[in-house]
Short mmCIF file of C-alpha atoms and ligand atoms in Angstrom, two decimals:
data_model
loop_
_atom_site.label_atom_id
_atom_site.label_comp_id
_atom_site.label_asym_id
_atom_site.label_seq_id
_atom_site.Cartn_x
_atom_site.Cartn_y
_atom_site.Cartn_z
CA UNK A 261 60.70 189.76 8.81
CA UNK A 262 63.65 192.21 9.98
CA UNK A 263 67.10 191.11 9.25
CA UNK A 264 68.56 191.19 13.13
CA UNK A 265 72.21 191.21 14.80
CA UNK A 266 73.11 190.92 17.91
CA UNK A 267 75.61 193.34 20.45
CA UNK A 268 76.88 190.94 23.58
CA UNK A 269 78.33 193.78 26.30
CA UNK A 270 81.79 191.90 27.24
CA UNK A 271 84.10 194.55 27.63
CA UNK A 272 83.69 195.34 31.52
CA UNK A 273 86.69 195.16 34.20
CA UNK A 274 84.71 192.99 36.54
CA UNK A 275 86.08 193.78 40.11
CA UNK A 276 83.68 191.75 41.89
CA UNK A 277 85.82 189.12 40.21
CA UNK A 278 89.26 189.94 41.15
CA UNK A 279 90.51 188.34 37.78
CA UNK A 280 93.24 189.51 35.87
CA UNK A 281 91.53 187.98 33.08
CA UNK A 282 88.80 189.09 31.30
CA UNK A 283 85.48 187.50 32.64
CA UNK A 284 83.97 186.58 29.79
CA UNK A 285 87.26 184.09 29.11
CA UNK A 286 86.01 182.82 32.76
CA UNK A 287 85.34 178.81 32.04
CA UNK A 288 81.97 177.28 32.87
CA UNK A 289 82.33 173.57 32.55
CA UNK A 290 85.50 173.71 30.11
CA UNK A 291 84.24 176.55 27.94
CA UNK A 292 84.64 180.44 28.17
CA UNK A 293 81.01 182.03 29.02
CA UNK A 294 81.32 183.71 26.32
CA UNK A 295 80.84 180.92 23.93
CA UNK A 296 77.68 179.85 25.35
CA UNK A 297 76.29 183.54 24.53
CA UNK A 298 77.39 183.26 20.75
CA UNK A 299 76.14 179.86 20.18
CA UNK A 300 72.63 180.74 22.20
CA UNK A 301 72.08 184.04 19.79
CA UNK A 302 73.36 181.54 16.24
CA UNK A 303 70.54 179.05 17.81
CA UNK A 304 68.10 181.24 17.92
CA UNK A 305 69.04 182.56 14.15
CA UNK A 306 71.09 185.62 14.27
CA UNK A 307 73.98 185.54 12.06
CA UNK A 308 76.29 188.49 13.04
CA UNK A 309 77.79 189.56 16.52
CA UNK A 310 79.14 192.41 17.76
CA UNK A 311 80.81 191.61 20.35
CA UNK A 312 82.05 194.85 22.78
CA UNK A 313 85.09 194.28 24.06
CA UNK A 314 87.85 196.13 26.39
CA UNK A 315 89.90 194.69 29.38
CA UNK A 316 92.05 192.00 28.13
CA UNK A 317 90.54 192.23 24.86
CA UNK A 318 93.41 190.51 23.19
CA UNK A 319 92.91 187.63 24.65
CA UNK A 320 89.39 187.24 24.43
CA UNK A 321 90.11 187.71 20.54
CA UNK A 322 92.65 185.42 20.34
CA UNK A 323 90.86 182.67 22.26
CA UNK A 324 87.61 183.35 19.76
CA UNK A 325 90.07 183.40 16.58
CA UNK A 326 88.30 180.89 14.84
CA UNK A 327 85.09 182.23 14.89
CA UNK A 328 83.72 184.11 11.86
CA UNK A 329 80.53 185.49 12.45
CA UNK A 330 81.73 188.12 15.14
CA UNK A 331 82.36 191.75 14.70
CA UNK A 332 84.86 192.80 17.85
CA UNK A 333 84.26 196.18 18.72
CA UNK A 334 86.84 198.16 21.04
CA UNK A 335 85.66 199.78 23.93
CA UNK A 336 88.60 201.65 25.36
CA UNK A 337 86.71 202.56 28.67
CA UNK A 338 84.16 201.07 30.82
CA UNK A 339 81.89 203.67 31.35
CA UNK A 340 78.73 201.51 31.69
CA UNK A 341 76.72 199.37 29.54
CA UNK A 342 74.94 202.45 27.23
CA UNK A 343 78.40 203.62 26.37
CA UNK A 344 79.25 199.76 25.35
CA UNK A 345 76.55 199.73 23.12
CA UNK A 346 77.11 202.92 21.13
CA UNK A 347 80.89 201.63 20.50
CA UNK A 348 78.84 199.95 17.88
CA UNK A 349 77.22 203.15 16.12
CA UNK A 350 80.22 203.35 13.48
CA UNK A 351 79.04 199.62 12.14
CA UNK A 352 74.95 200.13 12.96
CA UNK A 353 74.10 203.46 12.72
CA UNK A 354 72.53 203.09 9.55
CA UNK A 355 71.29 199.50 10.00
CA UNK A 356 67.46 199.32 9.60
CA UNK A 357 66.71 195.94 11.19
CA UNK A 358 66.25 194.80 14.95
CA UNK A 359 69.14 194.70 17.52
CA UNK A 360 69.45 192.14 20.24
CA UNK A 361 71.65 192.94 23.39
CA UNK A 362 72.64 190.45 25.88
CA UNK A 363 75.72 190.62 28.09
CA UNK A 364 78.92 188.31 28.17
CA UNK A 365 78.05 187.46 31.89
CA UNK A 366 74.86 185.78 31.45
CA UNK A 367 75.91 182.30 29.95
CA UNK A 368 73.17 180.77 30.77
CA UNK A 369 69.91 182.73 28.64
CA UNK A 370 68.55 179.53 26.35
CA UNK A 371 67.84 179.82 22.09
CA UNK A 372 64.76 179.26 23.14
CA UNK A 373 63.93 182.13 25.41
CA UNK A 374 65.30 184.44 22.81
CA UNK A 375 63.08 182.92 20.58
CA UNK A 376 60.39 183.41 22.69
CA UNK A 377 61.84 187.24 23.19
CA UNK A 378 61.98 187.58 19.05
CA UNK A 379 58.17 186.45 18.38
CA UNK A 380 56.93 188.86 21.04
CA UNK A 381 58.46 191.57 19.41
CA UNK A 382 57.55 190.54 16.13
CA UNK A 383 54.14 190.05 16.80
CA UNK A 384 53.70 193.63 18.60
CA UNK A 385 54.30 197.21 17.63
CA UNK A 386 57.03 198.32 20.32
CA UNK A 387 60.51 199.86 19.92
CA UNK A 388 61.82 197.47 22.28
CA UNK A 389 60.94 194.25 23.95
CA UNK A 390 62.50 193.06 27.29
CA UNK A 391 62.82 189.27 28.46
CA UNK A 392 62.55 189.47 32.21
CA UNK A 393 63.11 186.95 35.14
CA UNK A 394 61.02 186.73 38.50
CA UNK A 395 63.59 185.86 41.67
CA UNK A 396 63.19 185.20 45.07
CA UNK A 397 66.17 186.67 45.37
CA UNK A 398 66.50 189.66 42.95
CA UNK A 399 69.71 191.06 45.11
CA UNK A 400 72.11 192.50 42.65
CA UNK A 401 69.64 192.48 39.42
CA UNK A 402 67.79 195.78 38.22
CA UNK A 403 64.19 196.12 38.94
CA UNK A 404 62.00 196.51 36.21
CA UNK A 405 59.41 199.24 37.28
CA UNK A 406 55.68 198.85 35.88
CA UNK A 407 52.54 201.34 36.47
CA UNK A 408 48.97 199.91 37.96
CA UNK A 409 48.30 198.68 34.23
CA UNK A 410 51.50 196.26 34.46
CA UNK A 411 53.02 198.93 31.39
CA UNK A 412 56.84 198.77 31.79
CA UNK A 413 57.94 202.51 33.27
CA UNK A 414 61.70 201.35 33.24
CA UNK A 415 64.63 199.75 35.23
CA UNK A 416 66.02 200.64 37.74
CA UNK A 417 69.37 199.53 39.15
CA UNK A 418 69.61 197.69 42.69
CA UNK A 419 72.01 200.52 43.33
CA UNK A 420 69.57 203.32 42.76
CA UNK A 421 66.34 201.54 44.27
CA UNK A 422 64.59 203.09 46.73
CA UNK A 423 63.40 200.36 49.35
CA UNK A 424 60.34 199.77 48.52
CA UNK A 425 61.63 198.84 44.90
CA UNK A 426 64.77 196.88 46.51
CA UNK A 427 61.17 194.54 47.29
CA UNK A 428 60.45 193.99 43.34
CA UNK A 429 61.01 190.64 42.18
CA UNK A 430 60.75 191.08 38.41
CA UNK A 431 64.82 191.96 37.29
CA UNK A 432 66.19 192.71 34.02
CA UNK A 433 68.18 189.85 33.15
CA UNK A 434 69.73 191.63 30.49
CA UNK A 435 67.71 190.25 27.40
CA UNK A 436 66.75 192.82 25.04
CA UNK A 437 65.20 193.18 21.50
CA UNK A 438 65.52 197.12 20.09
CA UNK A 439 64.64 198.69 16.97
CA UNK A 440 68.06 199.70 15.88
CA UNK A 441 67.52 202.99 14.94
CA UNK A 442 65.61 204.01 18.01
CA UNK A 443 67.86 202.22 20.08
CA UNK A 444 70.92 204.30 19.04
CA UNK A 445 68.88 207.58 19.50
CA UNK A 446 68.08 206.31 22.91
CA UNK A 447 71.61 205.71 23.48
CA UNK A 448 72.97 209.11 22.58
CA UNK A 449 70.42 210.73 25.25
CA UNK A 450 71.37 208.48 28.12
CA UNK A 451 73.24 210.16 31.08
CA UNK A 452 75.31 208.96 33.68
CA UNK A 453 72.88 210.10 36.72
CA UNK A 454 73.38 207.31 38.62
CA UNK A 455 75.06 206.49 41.84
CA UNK A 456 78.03 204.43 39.92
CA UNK A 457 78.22 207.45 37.64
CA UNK A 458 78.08 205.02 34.60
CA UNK A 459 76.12 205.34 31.35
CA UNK A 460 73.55 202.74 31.59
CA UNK A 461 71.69 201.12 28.90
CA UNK A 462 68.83 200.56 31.40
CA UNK A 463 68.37 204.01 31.01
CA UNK A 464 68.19 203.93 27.13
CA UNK A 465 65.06 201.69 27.58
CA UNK A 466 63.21 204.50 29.85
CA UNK A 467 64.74 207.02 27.27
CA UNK A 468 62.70 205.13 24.16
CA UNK A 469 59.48 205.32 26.89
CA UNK A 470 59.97 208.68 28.09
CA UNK A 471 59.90 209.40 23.68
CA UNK A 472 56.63 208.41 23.60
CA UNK A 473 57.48 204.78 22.31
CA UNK A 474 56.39 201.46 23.71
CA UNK A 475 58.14 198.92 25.39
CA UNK A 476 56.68 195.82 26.26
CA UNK A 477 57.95 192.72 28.81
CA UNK A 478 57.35 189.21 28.38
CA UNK A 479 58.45 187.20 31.59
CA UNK A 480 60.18 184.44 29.44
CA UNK A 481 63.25 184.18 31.80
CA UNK A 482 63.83 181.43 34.07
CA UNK A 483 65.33 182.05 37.32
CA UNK A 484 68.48 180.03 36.23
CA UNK A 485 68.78 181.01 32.71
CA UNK A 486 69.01 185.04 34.35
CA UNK A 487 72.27 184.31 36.89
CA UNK A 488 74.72 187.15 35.80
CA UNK A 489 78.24 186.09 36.68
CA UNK A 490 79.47 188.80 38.98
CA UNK A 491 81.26 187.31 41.23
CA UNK A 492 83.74 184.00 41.58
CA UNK A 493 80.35 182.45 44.03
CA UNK A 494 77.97 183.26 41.02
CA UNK A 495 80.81 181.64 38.77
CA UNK A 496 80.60 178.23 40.45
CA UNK A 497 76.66 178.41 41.32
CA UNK A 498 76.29 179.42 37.45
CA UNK A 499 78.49 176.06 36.64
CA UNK A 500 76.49 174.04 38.34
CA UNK A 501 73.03 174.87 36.47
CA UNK A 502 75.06 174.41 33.62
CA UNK A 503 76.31 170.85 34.49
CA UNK A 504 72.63 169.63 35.24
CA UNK A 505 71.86 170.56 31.93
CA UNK A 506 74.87 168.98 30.40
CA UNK A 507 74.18 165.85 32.44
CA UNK A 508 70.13 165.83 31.93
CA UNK A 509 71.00 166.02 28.16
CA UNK A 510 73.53 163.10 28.20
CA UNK A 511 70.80 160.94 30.12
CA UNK A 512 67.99 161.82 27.65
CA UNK A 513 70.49 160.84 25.32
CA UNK A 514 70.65 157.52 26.68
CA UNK A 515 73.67 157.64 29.29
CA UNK A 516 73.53 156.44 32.37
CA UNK A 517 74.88 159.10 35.16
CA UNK A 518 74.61 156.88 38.36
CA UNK A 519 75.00 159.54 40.53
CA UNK A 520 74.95 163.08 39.07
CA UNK A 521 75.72 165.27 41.92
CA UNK A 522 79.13 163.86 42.39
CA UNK A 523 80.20 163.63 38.74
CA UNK A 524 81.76 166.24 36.46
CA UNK A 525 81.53 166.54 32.66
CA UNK A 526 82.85 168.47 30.64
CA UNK A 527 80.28 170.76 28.01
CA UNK A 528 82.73 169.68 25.39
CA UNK A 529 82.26 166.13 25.91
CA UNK A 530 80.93 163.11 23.96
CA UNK A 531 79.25 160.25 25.46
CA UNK A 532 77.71 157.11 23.25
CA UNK A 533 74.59 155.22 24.47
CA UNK A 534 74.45 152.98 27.13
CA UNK A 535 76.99 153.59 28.75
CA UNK A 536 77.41 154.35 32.39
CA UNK A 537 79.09 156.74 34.49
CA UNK A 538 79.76 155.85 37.89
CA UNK A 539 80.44 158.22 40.53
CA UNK A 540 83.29 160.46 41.32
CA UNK A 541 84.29 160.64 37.49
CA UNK A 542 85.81 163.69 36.03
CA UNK A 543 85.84 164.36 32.77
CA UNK A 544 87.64 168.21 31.38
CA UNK A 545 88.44 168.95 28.30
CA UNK A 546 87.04 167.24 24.41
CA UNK A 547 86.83 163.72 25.55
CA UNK A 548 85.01 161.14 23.69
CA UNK A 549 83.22 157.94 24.83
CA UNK A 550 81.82 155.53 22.77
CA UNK A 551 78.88 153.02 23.72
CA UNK A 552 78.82 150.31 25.99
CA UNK A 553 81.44 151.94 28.03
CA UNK A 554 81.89 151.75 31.52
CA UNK A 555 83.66 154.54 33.33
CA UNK A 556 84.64 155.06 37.24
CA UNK A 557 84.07 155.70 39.88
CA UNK A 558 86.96 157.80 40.46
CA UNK A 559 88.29 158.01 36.80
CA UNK A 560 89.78 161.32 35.57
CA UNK A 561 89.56 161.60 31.70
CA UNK A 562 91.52 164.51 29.98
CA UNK A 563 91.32 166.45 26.84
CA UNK A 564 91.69 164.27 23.72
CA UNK A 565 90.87 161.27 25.23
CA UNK A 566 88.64 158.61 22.77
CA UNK A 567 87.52 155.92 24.55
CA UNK A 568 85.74 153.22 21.69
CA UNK A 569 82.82 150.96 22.53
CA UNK A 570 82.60 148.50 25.37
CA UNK A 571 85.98 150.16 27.59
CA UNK A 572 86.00 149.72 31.40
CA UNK A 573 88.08 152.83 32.95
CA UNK A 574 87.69 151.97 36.36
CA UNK A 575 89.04 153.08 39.48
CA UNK A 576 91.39 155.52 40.09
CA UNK A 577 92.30 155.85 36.48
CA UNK A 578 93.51 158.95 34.73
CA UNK A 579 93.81 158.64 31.08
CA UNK A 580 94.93 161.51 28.85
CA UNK A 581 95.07 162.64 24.90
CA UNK A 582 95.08 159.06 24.53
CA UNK A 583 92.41 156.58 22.34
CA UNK A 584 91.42 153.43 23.78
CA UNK A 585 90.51 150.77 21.41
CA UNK A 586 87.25 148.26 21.57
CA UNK A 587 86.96 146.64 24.56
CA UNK A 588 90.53 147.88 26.56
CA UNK A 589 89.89 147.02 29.79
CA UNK A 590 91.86 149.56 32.37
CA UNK A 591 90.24 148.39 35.75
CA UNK A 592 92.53 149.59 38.04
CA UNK A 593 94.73 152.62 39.27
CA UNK A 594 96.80 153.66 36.28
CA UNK A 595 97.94 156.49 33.89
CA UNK A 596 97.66 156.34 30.63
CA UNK A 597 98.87 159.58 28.24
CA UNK A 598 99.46 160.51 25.14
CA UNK A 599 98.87 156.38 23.74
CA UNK A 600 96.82 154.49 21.67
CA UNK A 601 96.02 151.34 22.83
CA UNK A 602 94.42 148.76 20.63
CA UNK A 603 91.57 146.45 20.61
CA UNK A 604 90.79 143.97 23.67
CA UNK A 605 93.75 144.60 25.53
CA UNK A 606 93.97 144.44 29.46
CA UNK A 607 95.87 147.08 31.14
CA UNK A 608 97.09 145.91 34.58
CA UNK A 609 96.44 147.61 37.83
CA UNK A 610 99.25 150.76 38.36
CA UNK A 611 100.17 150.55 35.19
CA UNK A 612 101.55 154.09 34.06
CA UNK A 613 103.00 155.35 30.77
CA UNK A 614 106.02 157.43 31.36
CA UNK A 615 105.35 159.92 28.75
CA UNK A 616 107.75 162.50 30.05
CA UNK A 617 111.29 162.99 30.46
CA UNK A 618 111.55 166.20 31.88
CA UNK A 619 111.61 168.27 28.56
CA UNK A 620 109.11 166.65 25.97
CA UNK A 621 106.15 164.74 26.09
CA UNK A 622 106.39 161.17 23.79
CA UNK A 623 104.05 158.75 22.28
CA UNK A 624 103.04 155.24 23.36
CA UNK A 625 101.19 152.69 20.71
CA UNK A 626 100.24 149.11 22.41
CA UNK A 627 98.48 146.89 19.51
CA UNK A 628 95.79 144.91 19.38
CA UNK A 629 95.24 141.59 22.11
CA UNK A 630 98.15 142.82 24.39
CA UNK A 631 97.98 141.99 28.33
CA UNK A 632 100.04 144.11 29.97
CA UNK A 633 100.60 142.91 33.66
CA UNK A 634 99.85 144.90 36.81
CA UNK A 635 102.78 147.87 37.29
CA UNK A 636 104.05 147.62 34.27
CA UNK A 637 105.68 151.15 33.61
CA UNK A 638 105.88 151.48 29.79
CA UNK A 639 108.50 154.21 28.87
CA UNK A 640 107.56 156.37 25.83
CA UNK A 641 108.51 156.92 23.08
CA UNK A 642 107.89 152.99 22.78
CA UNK A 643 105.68 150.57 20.08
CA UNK A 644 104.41 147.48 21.53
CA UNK A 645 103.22 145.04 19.20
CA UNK A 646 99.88 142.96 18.69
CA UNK A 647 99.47 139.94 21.12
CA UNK A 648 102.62 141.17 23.32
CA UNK A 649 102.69 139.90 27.30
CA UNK A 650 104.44 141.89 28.91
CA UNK A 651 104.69 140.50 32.81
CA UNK A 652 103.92 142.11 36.02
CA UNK A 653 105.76 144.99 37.49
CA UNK A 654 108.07 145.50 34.22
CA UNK A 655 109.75 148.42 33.14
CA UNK A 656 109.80 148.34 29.94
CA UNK A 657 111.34 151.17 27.47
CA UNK A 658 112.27 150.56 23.25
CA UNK A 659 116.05 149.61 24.24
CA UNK A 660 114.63 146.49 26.14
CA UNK A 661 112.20 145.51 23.13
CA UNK A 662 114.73 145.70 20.44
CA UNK A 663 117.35 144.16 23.09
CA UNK A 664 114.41 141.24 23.09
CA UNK A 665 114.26 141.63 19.03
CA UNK A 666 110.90 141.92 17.33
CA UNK A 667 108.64 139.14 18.24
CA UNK A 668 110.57 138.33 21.40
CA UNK A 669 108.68 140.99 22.68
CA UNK A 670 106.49 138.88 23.12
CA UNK A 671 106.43 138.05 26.52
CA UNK A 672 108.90 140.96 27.67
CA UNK A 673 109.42 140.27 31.36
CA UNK A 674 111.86 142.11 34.00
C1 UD1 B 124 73.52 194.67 34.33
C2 UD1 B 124 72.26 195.53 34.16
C3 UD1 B 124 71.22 195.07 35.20
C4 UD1 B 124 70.93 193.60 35.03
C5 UD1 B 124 72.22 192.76 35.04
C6 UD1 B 124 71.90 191.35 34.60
C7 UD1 B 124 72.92 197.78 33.43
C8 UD1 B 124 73.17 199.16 33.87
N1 UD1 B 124 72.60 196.92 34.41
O1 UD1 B 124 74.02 194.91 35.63
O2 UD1 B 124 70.03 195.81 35.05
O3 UD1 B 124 70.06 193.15 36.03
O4 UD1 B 124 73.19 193.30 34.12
O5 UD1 B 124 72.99 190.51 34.75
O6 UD1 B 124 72.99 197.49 32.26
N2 UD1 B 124 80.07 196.01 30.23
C9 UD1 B 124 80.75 196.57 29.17
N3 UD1 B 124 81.20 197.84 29.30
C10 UD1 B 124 80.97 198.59 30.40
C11 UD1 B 124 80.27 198.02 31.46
C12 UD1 B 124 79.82 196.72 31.35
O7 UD1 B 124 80.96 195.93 28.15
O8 UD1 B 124 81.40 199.76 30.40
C13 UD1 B 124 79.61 194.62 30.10
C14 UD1 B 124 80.19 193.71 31.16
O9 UD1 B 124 81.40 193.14 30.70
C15 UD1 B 124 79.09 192.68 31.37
C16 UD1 B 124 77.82 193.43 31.00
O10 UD1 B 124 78.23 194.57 30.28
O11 UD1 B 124 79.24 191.56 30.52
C17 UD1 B 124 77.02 193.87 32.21
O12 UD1 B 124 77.81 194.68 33.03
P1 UD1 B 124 77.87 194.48 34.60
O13 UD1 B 124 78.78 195.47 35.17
O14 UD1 B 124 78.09 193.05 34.92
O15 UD1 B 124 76.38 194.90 34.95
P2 UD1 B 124 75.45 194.43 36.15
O16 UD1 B 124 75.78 195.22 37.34
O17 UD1 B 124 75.48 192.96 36.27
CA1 CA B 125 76.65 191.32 35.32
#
């Protein structure tokens, strides 16, 4: 078997976009696109990345600091996706093992597709193997030309297509398996005779064709795995395939999502089984649920929130960097953040934890078996202890409780 990397094209300017950020960096259900590209390529076994990047490249490295098995490579200009690729030659030139290429925009391409793409290959003779797509809608994609015999003859670009190819419906998703070495002689060759004057690495593939080598094209792609992100429309219509799968997995894991096209959750997010997820809940960020639990409608859970087993976060809640213990019950209109909150306690409706004073964010800790009346506004930094009552619609800050002295606390009251 060849040893195989993988280059993922990231380094474009993306004005369809109008982003001062880089696209890749872009967020599709709490995570950068680009994330989803790495983890589909270590899923379907390739240990090394080369990632090419260019506008705003600092950032994209900084927000990917903590990953190891990615090579950045600089691309100081966009001059198309060819010229991307060759940025590379100074670490592959002289790698003799099988290259992958898959762009930064196309979050969506499954392990198991480029699986699918990696067995063809291996179980043929050809230079290169594409993954293609069949749309209904190919607008924007390039058009994968094949003769009378269904041979692959090239791509061509939806820019350069003559009408009758602008009516083609096979695209190049941008899912491609080369022989290294041929693919960087292929590269080399390619000219920017094109209407966007760019180097295109769809013409590297008719290069290694027009050299007398094959290519071959397995239709593996599904329509949604080949969405490109272009465009902010293609950004949301992208996050949206990605949320059914985020929400189809959670239900196969045994989570109930009562109504999935009016609920939000986060890729990042854990969920435990059993419990349920009524509508209008929002959950961002890395936000763990335990079992039993039952959330909304209308909750809003942040990043670093741990919910235990058997919680109710009901209505109009929003609950943030905060852990609620077994069996907290928080049924109605409140904010809890930056707390921990122990077992079985009730959280009265409109309770809110003031965990700001204008210039730093503080901590509140409620023990175990507290009831905390309705509009209760607990001032932070501030330690409640086990089996406190505090009474409805008091304000209650650390001053007060040591005012009340330690067990006084007890039943703290306005
Ligand atoms: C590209 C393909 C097209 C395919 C589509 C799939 C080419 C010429 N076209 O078109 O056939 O249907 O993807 O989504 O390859 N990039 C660089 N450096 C550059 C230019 C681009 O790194 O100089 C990166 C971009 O950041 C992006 C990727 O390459 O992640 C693709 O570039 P983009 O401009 O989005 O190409 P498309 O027009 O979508
Ligand atoms: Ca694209």
């Amino acid at each position: 078997m060849a040893e195989r990397v993988a280059i993922i094209l990231a380094a474009g300017v993306s004005k369809r976009m109008n982003t001062r950020i880089a696209k890749v960096l872009h967020e599709v259900c709490g995570r950068p696109m680009l994330a989803y590209v790495l983890d589909a390529c270590r899923e379907a076994g390739i240990s090394k990345m080369y990632v090419v990047v260019g506008f705003s490249s600092e950032h994209v490295k900084e927000r990917f600091s903590d990953v190891e098995d990615v090579v950045w490579v600089q691309q100081k200009k966009p001059l198309g996706t060819a010229h991307a690729a060759l940025c590379c030659k100074a670490h592959l030139k002289d790698f003799d093992g099988e290259t992958l290429i898959l762009c930064g925009d196309g979050p969506l391409i499954r392990s198991k597709t480029l699986k699918k793409l990696i067995e063809k290959h291996e179980s043929g003779q050809s230079a290169a193997t594409l993954a293609t797509a069949l749309l209904d809608k190919p607008r924007g994609y390039g058009r994968i030309i094949r003769d009378k015999y269904g041979n692959i003859q090239g791509i061509i670009e939806d820019s350069d297509c003559t009408e009758a190819q602008l009516a083609i419906k096979e695209t190049n998703p941008s899912n491609y398996l080369f022989n290294n070495k041929i693919l960087f002689e292929a590269l080399e060759n390619v000219k920017p005779d094109n209407v966007k004057n760019e180097y295109y690495l769809t013409d590297a593939v008719s290069g290694i064709i027009g050299t007398g080598h094959k290519v071959e094209a397995i239709t593996a792609v599904s329509p949604e795995e080949a969405v490109g992100i272009n465009s902010r429309e293609q950004l949301s219509a992208a996050s949206k395939i990605m949320q059914r799968r985020i929400q189809r997995e959670l239900m196969e894991s045994g989570v109930t999502i009562v109504d999935p096209g009016n609920t939000w959750i986060d890729a990042r997010a854990e969920i435990g089984q059993d419990t349920v997820i009524e509508p209008f809940t929002y959950i961002h960020g890395e936000v763990k649920i335990g079992r039993d639990c039952r959330i909304g409608p209308f909750a809003y859970l942040r990043h670093g929130t741990v919910l235990k087993n058997d919680v109710v976060l009901g209505v109009y809640t929003e609950v943030k960097n905060t852990t609620l213990s077994d069996s907290v019950r928080v049924r109605h209109h409140s904010y809890l953040g930056d707390a921990t909150v122990g077992e079985k306690v009730n959280v009265g409706a409109g309770t809110i934890t003031a965990n700001f004073d204008g210039q730093k964010v503080y901590q509140t800790h409620i023990g175990d078996n507290c009831y905390i009346g309705s509009g209760a506004v607990l001032i932070a930094p501030l330690e409640i202890e086990d089996d406190s009552h505090i009474n409805a619609g008091t304000v209650v800050s650390q001053e007060s409780i040591n005012e009340l002295g330690g067990k006084a606390l007890k039943n703290v009251s306005k």
